[in-house]
mmCIF file of C-alpha atoms in Angstrom:
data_model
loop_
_atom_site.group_PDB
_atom_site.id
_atom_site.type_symbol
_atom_site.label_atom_id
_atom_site.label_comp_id
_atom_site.label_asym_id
_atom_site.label_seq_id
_atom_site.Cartn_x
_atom_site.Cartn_y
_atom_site.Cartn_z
ATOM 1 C CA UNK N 545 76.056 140.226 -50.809
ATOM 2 C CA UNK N 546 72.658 139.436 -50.901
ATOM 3 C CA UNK N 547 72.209 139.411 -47.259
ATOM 4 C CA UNK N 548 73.255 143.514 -47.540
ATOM 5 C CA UNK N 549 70.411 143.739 -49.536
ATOM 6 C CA UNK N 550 67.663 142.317 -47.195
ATOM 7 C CA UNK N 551 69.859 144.049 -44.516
ATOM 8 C CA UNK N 552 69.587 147.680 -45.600
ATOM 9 C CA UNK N 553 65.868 147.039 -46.101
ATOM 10 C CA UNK N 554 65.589 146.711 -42.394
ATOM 11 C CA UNK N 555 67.432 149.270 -41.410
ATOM 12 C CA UNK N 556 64.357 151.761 -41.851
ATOM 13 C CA UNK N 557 62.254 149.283 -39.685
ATOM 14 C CA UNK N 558 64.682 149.374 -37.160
ATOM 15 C CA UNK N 559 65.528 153.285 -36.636
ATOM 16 C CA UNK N 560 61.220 153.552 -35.673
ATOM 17 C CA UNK N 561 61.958 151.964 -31.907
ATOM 18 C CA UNK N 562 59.995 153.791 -29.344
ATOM 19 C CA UNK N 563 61.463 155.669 -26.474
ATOM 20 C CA UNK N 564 58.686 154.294 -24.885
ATOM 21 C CA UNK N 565 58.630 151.083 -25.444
ATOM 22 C CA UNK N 566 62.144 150.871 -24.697
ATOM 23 C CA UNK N 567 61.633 152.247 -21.393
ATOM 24 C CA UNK N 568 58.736 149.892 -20.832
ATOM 25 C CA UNK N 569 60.882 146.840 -22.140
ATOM 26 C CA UNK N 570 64.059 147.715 -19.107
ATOM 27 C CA UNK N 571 66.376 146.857 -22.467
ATOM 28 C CA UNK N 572 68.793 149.214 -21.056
ATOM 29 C CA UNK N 573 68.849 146.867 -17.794
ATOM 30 C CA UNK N 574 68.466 143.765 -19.745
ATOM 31 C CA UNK N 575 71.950 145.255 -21.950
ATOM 32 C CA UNK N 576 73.836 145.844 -18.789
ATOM 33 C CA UNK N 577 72.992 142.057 -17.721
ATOM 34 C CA UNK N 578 75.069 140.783 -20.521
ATOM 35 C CA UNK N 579 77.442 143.651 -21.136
ATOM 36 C CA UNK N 580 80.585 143.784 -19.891
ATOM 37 C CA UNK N 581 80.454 146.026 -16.692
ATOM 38 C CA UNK N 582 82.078 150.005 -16.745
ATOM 39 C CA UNK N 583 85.441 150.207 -15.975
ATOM 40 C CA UNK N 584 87.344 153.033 -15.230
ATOM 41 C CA UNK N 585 90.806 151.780 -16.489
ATOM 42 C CA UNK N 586 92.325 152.426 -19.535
ATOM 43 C CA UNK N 587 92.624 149.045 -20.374
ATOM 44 C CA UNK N 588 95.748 148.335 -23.269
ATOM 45 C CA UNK N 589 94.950 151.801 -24.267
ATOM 46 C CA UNK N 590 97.339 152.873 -21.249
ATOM 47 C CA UNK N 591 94.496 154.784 -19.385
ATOM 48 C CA UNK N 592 93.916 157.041 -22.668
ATOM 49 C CA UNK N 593 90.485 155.481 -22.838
ATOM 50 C CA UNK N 594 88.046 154.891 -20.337
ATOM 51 C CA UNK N 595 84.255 152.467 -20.523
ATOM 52 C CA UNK N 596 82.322 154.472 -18.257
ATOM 53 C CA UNK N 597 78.924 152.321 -19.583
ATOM 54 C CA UNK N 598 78.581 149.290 -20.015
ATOM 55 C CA UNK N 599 79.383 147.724 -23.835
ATOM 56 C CA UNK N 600 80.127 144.762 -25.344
ATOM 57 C CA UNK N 601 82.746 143.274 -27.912
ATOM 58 C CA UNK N 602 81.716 141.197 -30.920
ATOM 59 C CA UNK N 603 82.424 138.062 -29.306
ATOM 60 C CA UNK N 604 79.811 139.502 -26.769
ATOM 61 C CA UNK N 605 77.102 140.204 -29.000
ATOM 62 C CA UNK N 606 77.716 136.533 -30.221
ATOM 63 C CA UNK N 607 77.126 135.082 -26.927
ATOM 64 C CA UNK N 608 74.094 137.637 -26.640
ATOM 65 C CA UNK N 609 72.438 136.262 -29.684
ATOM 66 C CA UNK N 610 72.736 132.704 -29.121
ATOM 67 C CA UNK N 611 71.991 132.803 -24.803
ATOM 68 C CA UNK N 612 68.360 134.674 -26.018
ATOM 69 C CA UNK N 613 68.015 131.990 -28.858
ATOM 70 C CA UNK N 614 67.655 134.111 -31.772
ATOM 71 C CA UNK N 615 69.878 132.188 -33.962
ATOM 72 C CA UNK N 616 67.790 130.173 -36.643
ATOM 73 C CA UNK N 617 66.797 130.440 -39.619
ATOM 74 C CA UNK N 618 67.903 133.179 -41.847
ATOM 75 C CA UNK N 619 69.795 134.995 -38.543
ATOM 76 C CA UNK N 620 73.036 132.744 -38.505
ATOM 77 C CA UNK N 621 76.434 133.380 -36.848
ATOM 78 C CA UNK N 622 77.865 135.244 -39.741
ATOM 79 C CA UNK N 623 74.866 137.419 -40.106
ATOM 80 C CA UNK N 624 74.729 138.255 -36.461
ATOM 81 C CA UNK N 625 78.558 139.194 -37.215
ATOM 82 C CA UNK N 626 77.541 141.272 -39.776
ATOM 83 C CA UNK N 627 74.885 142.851 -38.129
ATOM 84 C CA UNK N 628 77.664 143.908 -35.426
ATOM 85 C CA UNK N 629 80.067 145.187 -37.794
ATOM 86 C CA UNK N 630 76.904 147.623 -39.605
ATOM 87 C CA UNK N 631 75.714 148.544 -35.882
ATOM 88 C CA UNK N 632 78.624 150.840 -36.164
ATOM 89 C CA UNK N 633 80.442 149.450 -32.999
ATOM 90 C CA UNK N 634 83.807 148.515 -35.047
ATOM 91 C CA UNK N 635 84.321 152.060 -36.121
ATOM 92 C CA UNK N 636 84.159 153.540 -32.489
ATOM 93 C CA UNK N 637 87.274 154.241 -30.652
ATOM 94 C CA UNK N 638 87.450 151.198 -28.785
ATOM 95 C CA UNK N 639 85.333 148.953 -31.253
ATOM 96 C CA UNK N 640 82.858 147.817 -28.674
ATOM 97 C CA UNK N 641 79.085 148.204 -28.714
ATOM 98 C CA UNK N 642 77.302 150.373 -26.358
ATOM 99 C CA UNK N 643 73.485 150.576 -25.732
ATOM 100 C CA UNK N 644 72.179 152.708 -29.041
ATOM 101 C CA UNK N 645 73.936 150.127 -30.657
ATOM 102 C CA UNK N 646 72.768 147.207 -29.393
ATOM 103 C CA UNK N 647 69.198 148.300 -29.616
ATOM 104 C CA UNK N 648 69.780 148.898 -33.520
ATOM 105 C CA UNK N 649 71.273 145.703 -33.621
ATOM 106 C CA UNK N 650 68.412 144.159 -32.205
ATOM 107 C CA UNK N 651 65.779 145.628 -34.140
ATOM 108 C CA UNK N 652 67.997 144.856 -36.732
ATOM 109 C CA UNK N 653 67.415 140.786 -35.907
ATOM 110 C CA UNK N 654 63.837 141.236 -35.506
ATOM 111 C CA UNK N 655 63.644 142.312 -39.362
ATOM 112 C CA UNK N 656 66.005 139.654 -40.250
ATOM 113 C CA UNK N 657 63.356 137.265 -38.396
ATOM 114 C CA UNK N 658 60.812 139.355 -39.800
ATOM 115 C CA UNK N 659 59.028 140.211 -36.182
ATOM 116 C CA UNK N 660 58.940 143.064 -34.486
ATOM 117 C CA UNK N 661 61.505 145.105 -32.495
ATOM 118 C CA UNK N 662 58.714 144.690 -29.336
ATOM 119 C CA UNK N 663 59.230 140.589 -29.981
ATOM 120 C CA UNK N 664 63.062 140.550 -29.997
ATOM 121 C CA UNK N 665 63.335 142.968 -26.776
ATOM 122 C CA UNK N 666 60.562 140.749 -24.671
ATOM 123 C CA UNK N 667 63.085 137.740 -25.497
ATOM 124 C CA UNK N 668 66.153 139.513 -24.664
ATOM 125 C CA UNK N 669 64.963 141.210 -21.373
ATOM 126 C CA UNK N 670 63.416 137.705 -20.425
ATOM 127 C CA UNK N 671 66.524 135.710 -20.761
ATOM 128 C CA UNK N 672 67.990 138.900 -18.607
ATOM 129 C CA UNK N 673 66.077 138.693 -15.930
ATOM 130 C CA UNK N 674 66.384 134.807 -15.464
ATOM 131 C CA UNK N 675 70.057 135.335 -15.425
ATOM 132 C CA UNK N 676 69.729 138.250 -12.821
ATOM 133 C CA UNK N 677 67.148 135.993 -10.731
ATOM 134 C CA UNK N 678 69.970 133.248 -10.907
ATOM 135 C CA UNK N 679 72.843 135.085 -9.983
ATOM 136 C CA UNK N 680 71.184 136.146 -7.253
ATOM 137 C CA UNK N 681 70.105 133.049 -6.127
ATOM 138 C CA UNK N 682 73.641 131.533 -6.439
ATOM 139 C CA UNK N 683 74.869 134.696 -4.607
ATOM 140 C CA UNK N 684 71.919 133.283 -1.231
ATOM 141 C CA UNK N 685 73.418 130.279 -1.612
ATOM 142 C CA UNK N 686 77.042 131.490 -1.183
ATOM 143 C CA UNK N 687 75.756 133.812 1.887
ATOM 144 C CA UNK N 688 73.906 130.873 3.435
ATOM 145 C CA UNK N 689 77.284 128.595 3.385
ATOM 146 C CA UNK N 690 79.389 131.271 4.621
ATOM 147 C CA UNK N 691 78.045 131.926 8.184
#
């Protein structure tokens, strides 16, 4: 449990992100990128429950981490899963992570790192916006073959 140690350490580091910066960043756009989309369906919940924001499952987050390359060194799989389960996503209703979460979680990997919260977002919303630029461009391509 040494890795709680170092964990809770950065937890003060992390709760000092910026409303600017995070508006400056488009985070919120880069975390609907990779999220799973809103949906107004229940789900297996039997329509009791509905995602009207985006959010993401642990498996999610996992893909997340590893598409922006932040796992190395001390940040490994099981410590991104751990930095999941303390971003308090498990205990919500549905056990999926929404945006206040995922920014937590990712100032949470900059201090595991030991970079900023500003470093960590610039990766994130750059690996974002290369996935938005190439869906689109698939989505021309598609268009151009169709006519």
């Amino acid at each position: 449990m040494l890795f709680i140690d170092t964990f809770t350490a950065f937890i003060v580091a992390s709760t000092r992100v910026h409303t600017r910066l995070l508006k400056n960043l488009n985070t919120r756009h880069a975390f609907a990128t990779f999220a799973d989309p809103p949906s107004d369906s229940g789900g297996d919940k039997g329509g009791e429950f509905s995602l009207a924001v985006p959010s993401c499952d642990a498996v999610k987050w996992g893909q997340i981490i590893r598409v922006c390359n932040l796992v190395g060194g001390s940040l490994t799989t099981s410590v991104a899963r751990e930095i999941f389960r303390a971003s308090g996503a498990p205990v919500s209703e549905d056990g999926r992570m929404r945006y206040d979460e995922f920014l937590w979680a990712c100032a949470t990997v900059g201090g595991v790192h030991g970079v900023a919260f500003r470093e960590v977002a610039n990766r994130v919303v750059g690996v974002a916006n290369k996935h938005s630029q190439n869906l689109t461009e698939k989505g021309k391509g598609d268009d151009a073959g169709a006519g």
